[in-house]
C-alpha positions as protocol buffer text, in pm:
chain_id: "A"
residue {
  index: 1
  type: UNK
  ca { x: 15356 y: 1518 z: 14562 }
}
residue {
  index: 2
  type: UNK
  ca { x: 15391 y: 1599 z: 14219 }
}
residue {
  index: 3
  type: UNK
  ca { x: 15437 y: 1856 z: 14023 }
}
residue {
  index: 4
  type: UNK
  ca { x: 15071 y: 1861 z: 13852 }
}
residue {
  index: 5
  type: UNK
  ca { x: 14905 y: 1854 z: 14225 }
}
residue {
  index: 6
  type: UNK
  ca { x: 15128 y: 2107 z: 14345 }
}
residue {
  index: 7
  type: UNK
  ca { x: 15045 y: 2348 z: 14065 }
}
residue {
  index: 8
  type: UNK
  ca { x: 14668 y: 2243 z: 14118 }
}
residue {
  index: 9
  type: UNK
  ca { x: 14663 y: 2298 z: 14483 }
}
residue {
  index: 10
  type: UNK
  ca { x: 14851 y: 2651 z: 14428 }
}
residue {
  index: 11
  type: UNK
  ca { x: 14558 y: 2787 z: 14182 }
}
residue {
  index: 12
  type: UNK
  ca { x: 14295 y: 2632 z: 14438 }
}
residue {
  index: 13
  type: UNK
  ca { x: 14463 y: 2873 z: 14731 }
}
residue {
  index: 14
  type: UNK
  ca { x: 14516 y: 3161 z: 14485 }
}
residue {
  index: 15
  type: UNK
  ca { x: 14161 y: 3148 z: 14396 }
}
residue {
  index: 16
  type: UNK
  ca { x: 14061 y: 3136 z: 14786 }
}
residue {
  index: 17
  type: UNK
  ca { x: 14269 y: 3441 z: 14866 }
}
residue {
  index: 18
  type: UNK
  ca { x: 14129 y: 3631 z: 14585 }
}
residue {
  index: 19
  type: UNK
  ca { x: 13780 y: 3591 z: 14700 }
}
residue {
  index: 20
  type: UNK
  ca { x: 13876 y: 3695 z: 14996 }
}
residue {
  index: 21
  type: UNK
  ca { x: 14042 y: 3999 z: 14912 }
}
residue {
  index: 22
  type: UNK
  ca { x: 13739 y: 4120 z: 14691 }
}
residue {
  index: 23
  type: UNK
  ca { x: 13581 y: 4201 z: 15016 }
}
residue {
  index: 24
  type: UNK
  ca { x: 13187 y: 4157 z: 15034 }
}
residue {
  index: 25
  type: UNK
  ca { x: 12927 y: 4184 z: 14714 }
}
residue {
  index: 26
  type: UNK
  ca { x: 12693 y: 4475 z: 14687 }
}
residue {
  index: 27
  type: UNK
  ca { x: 12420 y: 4254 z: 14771 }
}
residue {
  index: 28
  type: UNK
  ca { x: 12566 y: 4181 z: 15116 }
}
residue {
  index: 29
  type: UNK
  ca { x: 12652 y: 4509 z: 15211 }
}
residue {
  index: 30
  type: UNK
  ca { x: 12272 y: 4606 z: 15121 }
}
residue {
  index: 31
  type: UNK
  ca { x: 12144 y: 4258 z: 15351 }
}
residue {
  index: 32
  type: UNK
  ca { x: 12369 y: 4438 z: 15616 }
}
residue {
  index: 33
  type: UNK
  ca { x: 12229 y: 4753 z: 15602 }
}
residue {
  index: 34
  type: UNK
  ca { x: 11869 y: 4868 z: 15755 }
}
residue {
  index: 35
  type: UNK
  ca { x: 11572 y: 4999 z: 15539 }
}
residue {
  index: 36
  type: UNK
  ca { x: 11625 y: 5336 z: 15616 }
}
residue {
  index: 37
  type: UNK
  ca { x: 11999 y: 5347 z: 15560 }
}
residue {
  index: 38
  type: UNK
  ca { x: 11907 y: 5163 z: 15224 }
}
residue {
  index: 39
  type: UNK
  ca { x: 11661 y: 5439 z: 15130 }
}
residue {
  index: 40
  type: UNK
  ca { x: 11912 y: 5697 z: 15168 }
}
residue {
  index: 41
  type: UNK
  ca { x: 12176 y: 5564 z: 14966 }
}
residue {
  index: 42
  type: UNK
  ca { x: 11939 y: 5554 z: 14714 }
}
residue {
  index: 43
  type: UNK
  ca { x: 11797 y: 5951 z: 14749 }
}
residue {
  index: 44
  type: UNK
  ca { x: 12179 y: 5988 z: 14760 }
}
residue {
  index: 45
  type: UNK
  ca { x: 12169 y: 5852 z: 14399 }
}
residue {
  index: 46
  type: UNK
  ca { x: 11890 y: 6047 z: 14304 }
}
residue {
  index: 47
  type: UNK
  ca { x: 12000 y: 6397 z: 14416 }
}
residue {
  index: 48
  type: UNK
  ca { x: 12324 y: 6284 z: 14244 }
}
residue {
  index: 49
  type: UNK
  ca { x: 12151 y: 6244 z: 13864 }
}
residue {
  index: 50
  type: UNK
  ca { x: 12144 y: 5880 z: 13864 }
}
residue {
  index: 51
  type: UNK
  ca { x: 11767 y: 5769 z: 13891 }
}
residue {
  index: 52
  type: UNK
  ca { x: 11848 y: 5453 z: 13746 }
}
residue {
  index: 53
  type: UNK
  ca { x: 12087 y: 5339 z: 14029 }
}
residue {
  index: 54
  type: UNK
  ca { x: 11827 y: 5497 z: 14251 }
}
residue {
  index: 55
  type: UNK
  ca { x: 11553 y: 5302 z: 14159 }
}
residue {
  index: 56
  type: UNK
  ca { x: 11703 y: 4990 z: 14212 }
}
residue {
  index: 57
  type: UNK
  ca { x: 11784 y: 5064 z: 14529 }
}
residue {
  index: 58
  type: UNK
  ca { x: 11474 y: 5152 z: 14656 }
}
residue {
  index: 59
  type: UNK
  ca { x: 11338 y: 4839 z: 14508 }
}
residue {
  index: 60
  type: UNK
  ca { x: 11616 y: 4680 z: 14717 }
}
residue {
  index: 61
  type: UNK
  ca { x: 11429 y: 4811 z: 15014 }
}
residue {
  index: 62
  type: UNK
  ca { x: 11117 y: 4676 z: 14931 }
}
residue {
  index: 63
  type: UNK
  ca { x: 11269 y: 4338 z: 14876 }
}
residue {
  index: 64
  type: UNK
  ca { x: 11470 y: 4294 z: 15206 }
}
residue {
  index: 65
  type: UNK
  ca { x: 11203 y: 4450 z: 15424 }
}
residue {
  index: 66
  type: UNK
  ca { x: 10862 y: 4414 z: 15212 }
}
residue {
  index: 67
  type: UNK
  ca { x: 10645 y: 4439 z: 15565 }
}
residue {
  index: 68
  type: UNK
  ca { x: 10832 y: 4777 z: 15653 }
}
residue {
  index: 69
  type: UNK
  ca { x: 10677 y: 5129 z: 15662 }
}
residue {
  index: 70
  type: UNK
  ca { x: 11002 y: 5170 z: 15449 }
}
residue {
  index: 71
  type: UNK
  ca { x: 10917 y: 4982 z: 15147 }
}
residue {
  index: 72
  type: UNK
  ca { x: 10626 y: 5136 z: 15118 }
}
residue {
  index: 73
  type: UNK
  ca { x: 10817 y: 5485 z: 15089 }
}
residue {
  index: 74
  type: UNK
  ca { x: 11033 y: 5314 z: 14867 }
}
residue {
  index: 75
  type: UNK
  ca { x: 10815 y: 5147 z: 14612 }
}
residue {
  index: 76
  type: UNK
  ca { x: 10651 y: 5516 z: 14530 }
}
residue {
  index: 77
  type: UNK
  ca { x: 10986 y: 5660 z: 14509 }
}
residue {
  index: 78
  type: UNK
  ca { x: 11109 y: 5399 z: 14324 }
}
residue {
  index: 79
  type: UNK
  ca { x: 10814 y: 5472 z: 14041 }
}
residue {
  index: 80
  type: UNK
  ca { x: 10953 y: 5881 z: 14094 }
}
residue {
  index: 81
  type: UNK
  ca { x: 11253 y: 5766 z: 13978 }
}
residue {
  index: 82
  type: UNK
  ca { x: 11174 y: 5524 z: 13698 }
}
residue {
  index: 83
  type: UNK
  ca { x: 10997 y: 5827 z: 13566 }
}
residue {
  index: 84
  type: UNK
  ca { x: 11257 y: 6066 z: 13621 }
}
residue {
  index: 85
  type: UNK
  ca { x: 11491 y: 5849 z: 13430 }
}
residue {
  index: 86
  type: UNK
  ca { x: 11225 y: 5792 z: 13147 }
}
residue {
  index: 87
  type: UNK
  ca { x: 11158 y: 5448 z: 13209 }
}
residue {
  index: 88
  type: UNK
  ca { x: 10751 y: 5492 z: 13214 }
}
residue {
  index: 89
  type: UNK
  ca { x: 10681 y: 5109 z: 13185 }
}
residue {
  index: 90
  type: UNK
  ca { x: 10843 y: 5057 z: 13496 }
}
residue {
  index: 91
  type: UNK
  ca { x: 10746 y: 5394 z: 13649 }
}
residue {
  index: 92
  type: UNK
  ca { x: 10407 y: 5283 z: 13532 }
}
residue {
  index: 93
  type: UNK
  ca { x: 10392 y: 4936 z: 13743 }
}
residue {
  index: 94
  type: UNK
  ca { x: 10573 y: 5065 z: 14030 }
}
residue {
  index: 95
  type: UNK
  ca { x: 10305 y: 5314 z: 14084 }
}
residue {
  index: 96
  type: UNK
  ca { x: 9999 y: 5039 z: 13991 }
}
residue {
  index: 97
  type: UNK
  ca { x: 10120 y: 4849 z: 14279 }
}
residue {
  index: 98
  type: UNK
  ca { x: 10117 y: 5090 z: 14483 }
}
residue {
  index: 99
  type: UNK
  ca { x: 9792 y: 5174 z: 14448 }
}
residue {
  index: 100
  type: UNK
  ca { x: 9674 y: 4824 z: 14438 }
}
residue {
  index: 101
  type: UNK
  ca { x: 9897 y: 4769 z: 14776 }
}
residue {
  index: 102
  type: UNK
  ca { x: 9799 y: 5098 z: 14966 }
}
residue {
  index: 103
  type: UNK
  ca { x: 9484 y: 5245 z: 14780 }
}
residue {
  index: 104
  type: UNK
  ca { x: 9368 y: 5427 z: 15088 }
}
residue {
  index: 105
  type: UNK
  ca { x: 9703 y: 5579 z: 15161 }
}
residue {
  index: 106
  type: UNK
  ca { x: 9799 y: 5933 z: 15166 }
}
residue {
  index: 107
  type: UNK
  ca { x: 10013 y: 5883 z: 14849 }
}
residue {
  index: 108
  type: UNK
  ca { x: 9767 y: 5723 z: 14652 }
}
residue {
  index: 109
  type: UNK
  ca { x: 9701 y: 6056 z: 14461 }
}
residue {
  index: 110
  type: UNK
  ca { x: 10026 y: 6089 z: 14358 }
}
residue {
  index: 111
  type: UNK
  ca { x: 10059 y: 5752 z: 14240 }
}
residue {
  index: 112
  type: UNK
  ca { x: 9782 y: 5762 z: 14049 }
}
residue {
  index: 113
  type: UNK
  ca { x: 9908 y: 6073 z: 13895 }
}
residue {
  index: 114
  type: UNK
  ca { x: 10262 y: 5952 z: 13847 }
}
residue {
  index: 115
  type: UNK
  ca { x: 10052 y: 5653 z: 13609 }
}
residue {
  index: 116
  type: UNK
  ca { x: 9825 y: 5855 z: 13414 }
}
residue {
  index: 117
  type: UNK
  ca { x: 10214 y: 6088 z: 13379 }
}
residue {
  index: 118
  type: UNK
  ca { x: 10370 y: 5722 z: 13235 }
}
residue {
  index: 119
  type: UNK
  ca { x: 10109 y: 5780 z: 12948 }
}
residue {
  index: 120
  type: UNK
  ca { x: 10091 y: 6186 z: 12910 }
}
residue {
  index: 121
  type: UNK
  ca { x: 10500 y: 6231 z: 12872 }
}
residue {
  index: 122
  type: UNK
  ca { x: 10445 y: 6017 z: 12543 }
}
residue {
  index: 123
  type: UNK
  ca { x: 10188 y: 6167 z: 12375 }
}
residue {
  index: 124
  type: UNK
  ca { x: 10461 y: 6413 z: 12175 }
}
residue {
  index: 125
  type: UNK
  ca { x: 10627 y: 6005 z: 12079 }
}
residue {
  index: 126
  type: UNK
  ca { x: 10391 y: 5816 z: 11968 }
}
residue {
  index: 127
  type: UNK
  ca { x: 10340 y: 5937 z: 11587 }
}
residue {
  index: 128
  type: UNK
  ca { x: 10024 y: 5868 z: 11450 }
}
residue {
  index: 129
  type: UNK
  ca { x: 9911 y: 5593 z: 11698 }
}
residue {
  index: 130
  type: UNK
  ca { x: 9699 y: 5772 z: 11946 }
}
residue {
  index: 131
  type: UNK
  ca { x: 9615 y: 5489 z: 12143 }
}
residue {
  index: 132
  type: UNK
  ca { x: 9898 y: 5581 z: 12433 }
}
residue {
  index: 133
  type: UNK
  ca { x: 9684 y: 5945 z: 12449 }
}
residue {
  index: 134
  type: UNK
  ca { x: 9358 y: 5787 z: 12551 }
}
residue {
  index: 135
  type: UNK
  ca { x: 9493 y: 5574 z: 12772 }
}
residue {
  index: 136
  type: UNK
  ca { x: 9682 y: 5936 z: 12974 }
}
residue {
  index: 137
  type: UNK
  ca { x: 9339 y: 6071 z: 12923 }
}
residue {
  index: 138
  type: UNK
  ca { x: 9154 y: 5779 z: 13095 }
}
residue {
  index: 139
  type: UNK
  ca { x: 9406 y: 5776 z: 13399 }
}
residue {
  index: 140
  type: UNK
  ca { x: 9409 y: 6155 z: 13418 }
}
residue {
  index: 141
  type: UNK
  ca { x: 9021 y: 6195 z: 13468 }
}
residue {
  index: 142
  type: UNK
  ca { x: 9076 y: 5881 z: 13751 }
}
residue {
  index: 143
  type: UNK
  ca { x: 9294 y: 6159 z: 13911 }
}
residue {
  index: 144
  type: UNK
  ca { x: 9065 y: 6402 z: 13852 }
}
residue {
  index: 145
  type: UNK
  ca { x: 8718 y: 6179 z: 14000 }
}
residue {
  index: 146
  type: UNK
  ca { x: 8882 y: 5988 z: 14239 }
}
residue {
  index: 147
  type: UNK
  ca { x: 9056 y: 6218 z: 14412 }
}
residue {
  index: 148
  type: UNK
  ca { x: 8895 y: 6588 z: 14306 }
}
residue {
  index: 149
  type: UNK
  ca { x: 9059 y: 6771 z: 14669 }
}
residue {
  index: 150
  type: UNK
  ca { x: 9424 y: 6637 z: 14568 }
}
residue {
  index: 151
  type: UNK
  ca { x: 9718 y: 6916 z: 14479 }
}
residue {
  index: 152
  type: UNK
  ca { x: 9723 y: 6660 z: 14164 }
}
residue {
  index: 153
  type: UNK
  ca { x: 9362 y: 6701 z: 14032 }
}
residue {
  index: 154
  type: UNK
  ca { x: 9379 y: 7060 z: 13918 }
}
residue {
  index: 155
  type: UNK
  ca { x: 9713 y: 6946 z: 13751 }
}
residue {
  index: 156
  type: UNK
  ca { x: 9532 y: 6661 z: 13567 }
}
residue {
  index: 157
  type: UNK
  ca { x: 9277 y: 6863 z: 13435 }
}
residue {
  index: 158
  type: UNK
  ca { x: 9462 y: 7101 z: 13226 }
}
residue {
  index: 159
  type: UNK
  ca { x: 9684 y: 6779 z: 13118 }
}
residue {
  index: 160
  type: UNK
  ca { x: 9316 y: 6655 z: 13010 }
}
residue {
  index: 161
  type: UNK
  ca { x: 9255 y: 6962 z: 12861 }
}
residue {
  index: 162
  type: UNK
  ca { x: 9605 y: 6922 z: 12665 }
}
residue {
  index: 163
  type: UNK
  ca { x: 9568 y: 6554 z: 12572 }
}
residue {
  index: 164
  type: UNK
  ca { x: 9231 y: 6633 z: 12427 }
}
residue {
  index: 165
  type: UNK
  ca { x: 9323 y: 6865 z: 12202 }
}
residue {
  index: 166
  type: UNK
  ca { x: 9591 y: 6683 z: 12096 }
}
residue {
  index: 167
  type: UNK
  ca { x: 9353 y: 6436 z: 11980 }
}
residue {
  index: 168
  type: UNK
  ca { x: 9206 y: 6669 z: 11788 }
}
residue {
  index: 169
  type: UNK
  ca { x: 9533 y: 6798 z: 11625 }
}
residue {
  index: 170
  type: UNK
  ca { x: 9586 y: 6445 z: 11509 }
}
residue {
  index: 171
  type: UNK
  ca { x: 9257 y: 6436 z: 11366 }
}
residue {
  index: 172
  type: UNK
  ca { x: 9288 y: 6792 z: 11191 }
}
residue {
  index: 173
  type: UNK
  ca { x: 9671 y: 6699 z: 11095 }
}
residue {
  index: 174
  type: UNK
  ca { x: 9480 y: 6364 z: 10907 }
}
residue {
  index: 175
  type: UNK
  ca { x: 9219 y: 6538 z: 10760 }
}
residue {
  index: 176
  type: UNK
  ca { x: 9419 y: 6804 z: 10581 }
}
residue {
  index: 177
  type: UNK
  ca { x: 9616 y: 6536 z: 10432 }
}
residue {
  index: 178
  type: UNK
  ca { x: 9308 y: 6393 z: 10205 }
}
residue {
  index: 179
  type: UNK
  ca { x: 9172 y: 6772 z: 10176 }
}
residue {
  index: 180
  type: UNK
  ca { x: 9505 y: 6788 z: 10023 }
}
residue {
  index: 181
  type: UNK
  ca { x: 9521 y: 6535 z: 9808 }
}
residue {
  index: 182
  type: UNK
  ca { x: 9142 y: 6581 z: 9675 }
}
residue {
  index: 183
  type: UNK
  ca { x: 8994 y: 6283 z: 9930 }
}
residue {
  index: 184
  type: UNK
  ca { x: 8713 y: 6469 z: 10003 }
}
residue {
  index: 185
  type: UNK
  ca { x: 8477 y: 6229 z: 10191 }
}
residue {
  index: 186
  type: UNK
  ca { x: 8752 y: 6102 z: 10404 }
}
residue {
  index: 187
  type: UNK
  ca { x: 8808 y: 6433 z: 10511 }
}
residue {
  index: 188
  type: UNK
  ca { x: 8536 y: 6546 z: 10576 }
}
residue {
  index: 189
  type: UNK
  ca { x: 8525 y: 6273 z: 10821 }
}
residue {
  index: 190
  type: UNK
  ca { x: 8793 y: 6359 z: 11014 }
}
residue {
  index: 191
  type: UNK
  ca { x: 8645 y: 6701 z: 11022 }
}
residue {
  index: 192
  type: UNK
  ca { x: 8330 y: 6561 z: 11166 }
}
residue {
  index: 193
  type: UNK
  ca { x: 8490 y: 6395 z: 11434 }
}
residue {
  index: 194
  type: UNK
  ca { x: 8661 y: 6716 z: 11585 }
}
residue {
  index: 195
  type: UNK
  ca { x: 8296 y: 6913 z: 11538 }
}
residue {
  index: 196
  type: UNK
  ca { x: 8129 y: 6662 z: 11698 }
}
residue {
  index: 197
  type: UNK
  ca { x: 8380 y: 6444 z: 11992 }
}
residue {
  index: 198
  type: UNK
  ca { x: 8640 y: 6767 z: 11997 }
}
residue {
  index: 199
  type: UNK
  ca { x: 8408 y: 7059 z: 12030 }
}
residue {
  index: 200
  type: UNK
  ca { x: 8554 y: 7245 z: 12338 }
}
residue {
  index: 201
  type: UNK
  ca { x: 8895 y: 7222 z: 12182 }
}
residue {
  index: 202
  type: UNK
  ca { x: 9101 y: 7502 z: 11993 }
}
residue {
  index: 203
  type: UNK
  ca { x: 9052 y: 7332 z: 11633 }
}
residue {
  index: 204
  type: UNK
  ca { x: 8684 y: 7351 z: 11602 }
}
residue {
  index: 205
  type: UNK
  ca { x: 8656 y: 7689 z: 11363 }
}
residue {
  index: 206
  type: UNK
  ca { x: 8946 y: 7544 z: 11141 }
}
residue {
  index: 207
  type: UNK
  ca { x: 8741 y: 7242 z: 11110 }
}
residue {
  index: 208
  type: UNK
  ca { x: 8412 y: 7407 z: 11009 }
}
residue {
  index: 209
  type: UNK
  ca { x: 8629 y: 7637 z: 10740 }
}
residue {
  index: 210
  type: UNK
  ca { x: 8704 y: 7304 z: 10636 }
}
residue {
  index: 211
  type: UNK
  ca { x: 8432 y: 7116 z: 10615 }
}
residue {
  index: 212
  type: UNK
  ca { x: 8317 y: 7444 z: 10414 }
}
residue {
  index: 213
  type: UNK
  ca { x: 8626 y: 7383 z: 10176 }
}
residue {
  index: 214
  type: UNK
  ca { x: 8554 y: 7021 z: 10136 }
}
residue {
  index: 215
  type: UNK
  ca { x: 8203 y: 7058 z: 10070 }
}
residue {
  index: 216
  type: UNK
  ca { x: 8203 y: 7282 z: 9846 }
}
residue {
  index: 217
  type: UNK
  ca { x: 8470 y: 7090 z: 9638 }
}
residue {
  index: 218
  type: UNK
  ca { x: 8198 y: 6796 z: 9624 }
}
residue {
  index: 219
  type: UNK
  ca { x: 7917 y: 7056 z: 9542 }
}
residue {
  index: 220
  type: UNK
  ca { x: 7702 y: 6995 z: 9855 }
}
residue {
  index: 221
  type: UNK
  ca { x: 7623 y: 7355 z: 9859 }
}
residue {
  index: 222
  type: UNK
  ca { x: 7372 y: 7336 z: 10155 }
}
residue {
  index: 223
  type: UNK
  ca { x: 7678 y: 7124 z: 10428 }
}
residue {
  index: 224
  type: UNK
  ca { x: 7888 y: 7403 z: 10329 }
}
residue {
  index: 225
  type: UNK
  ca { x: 7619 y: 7702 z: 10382 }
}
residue {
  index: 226
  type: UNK
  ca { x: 7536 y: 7518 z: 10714 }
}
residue {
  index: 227
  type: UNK
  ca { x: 7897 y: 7450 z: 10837 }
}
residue {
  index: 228
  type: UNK
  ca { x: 7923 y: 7846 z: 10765 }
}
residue {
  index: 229
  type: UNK
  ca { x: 7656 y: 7970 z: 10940 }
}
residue {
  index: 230
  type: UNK
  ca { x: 7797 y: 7742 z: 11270 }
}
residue {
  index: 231
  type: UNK
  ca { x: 8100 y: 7901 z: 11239 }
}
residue {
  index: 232
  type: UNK
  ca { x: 7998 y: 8247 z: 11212 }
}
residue {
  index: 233
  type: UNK
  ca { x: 7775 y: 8198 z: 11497 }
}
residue {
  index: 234
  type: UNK
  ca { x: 8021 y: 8076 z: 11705 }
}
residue {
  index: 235
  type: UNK
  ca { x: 8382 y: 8207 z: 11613 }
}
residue {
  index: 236
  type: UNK
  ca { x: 8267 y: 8523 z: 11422 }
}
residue {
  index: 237
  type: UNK
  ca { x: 8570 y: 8682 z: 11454 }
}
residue {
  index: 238
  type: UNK
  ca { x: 8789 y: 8416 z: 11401 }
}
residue {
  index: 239
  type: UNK
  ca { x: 9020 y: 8434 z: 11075 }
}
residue {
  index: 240
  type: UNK
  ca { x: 8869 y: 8087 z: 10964 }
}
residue {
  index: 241
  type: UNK
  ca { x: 8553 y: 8223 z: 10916 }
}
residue {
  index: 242
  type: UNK
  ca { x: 8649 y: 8505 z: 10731 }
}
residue {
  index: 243
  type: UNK
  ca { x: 8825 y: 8237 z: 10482 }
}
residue {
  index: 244
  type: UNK
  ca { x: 8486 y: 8054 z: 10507 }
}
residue {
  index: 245
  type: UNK
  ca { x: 8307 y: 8328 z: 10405 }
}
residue {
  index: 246
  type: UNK
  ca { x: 8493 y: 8421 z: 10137 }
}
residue {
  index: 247
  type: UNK
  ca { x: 8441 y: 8083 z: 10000 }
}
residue {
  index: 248
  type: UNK
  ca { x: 8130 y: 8100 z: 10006 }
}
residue {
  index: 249
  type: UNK
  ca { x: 8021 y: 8446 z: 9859 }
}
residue {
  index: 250
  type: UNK
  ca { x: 8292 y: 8354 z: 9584 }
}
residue {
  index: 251
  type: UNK
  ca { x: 8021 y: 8116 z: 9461 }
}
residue {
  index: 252
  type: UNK
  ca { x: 7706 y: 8336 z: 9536 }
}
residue {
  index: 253
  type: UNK
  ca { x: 7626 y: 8155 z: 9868 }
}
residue {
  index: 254
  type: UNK
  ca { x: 7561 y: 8316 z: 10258 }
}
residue {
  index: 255
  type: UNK
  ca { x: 7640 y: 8120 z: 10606 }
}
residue {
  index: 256
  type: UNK
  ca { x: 7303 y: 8020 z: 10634 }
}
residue {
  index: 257
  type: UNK
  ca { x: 7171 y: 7663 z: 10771 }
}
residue {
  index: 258
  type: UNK
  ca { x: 7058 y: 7484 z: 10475 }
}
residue {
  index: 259
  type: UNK
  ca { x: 6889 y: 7098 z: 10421 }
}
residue {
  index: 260
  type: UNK
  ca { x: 6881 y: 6834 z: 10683 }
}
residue {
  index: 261
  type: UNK
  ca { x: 7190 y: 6603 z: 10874 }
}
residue {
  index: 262
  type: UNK
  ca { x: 7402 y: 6614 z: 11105 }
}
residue {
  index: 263
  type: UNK
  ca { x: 7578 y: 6991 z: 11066 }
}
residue {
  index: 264
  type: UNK
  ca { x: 7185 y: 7157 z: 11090 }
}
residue {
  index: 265
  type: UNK
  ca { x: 7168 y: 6972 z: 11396 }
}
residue {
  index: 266
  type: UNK
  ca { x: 7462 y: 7103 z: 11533 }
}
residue {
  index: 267
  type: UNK
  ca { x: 7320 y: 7471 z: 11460 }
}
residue {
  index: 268
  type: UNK
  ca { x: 7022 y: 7425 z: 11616 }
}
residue {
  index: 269
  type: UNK
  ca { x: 7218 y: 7316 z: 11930 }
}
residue {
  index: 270
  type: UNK
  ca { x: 7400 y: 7603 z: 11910 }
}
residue {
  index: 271
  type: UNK
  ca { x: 7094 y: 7799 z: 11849 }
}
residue {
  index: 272
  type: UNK
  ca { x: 6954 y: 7675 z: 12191 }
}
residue {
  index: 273
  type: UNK
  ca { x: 7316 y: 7754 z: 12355 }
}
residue {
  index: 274
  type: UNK
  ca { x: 7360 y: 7339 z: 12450 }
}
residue {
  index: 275
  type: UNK
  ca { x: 7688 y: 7308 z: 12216 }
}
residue {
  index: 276
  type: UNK
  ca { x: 7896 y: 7538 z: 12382 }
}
């Protein structure tokens, strides 16, 4: 034999008793294991801090024993986790197939809340682009219809109640920016929008002292009387309206509904007690 086969054959045997010393993969110890051992290794992982490496796991489960009573377990755990760890995309699917696999199980709620969660723990991200907030608002109310007797539905209606009027912030945050910078139609606009789709929320008397402000910068006298007298009627003691009405008496005007459009047709709703 020479000397080039017998170094050959050496690295070949080497090689061979390497592998064999590494002892098994991960992925065979988990095909040796059972679903429930599987599933706790992996709250192991999770009561240890490590979500990530606990989500795989129980998506491990669910892959080796998909038919199991197991991977069910798993695959909403496994959505827990992705959330826990942040990662709402796949905290987000995880829970969709869930409810697409098991919609009538007892877990369903949760699911469904952990989705419409995927979408509400961004809101504070998203800057300007609001479009993640009406998508948590449009999961939350599915909590909130579909399953009204769940622990999660009182839960998902003051995260509504939030998301809403975060809406509106954005709209008010907007809005003073052209007030601002002398854009007076566009924000008035904005304005409108939290009067009219953002009523029930916390902003509405700033946005009437605005409207006031903006109004009266464009010298529609009888918006800004109008918008007053709404606000006065409504938030009377609010330190908006007293701004309003200063506004207004600094130019020899009342809160008073004035004219035709939209705002005196807001008062009169008011009037009859339907706004509010």
């Amino acid at each position: 034999m020479t000397v080039g086969k017998t170094i050959l054959l050496s690295v070949a045997l080497m090689s061979i008793l390497s592998a064999c010393s590494q002892g098994p993969t991960d992925a065979e110890v988990l095909q040796s294991l059972g679903p429930q051992e599987i599933f706790q290794r992996a709250e192991v992982q999770l009561a240890s801090d490590d979500p990530e490496e606990a989500a795989r796991l129980f998506n491990e489960v669910e892959r080796l024993y998909p038919y199991s009573d197991w991977a069910k377990r798993a695959l909403i755990m496994a959505a827990f986790s992705y959330h826990t760890d942040g990662d709402y995309e796949n905290s987000r699917a995880a829970a969709q197939r869930f409810i697409d696999f098991y919609p009538a199980d007892e877990d369903a709620a949760y699911a469904q809340y952990l989705l419409a969660l995927s979408y509400y723990d961004q809101i504070d991200q998203v800057g300007r682009d609001q479009g993640l907030t009406f998508q948590a608002l449009q999961a939350l109310r599915t909590v909130i219809e579909r399953y009204p007797g769940s622990e999660y539905a009182r839960s998902s209606i003051l995260k509504f109640d939030l998301a809403f009027d975060h809406l509106a912030a954005k709209e008010m945050e907007i809005g003073r920016y052209y007030l601002k910078r002398g854009h007076y139609p566009a924000a008035i606009n904005r304005f409108r929008a939290v009067v009219q789709d953002f009523e029930t929320t916390s902003h509405t008397p700033e946005a009437l002292m605005r409207l006031v402000e903006a109004y009266l910068s464009l010298g529609l006298r009888d918006e800004a009387q109008t918008a007053g007298a709404i606000l006065g009627y409504n938030f009377q003691s609010s330190p908006f309206y007293d701004d309003a009405f200063k506004q207004l008496t600094g130019q020899g005007l009342d809160a008073a509904p004035r004219g035709t459009g939209w705002l005196v047709d807001i008062y009169r709703r008011t009037i009859r007690g339907a706004w509010l």
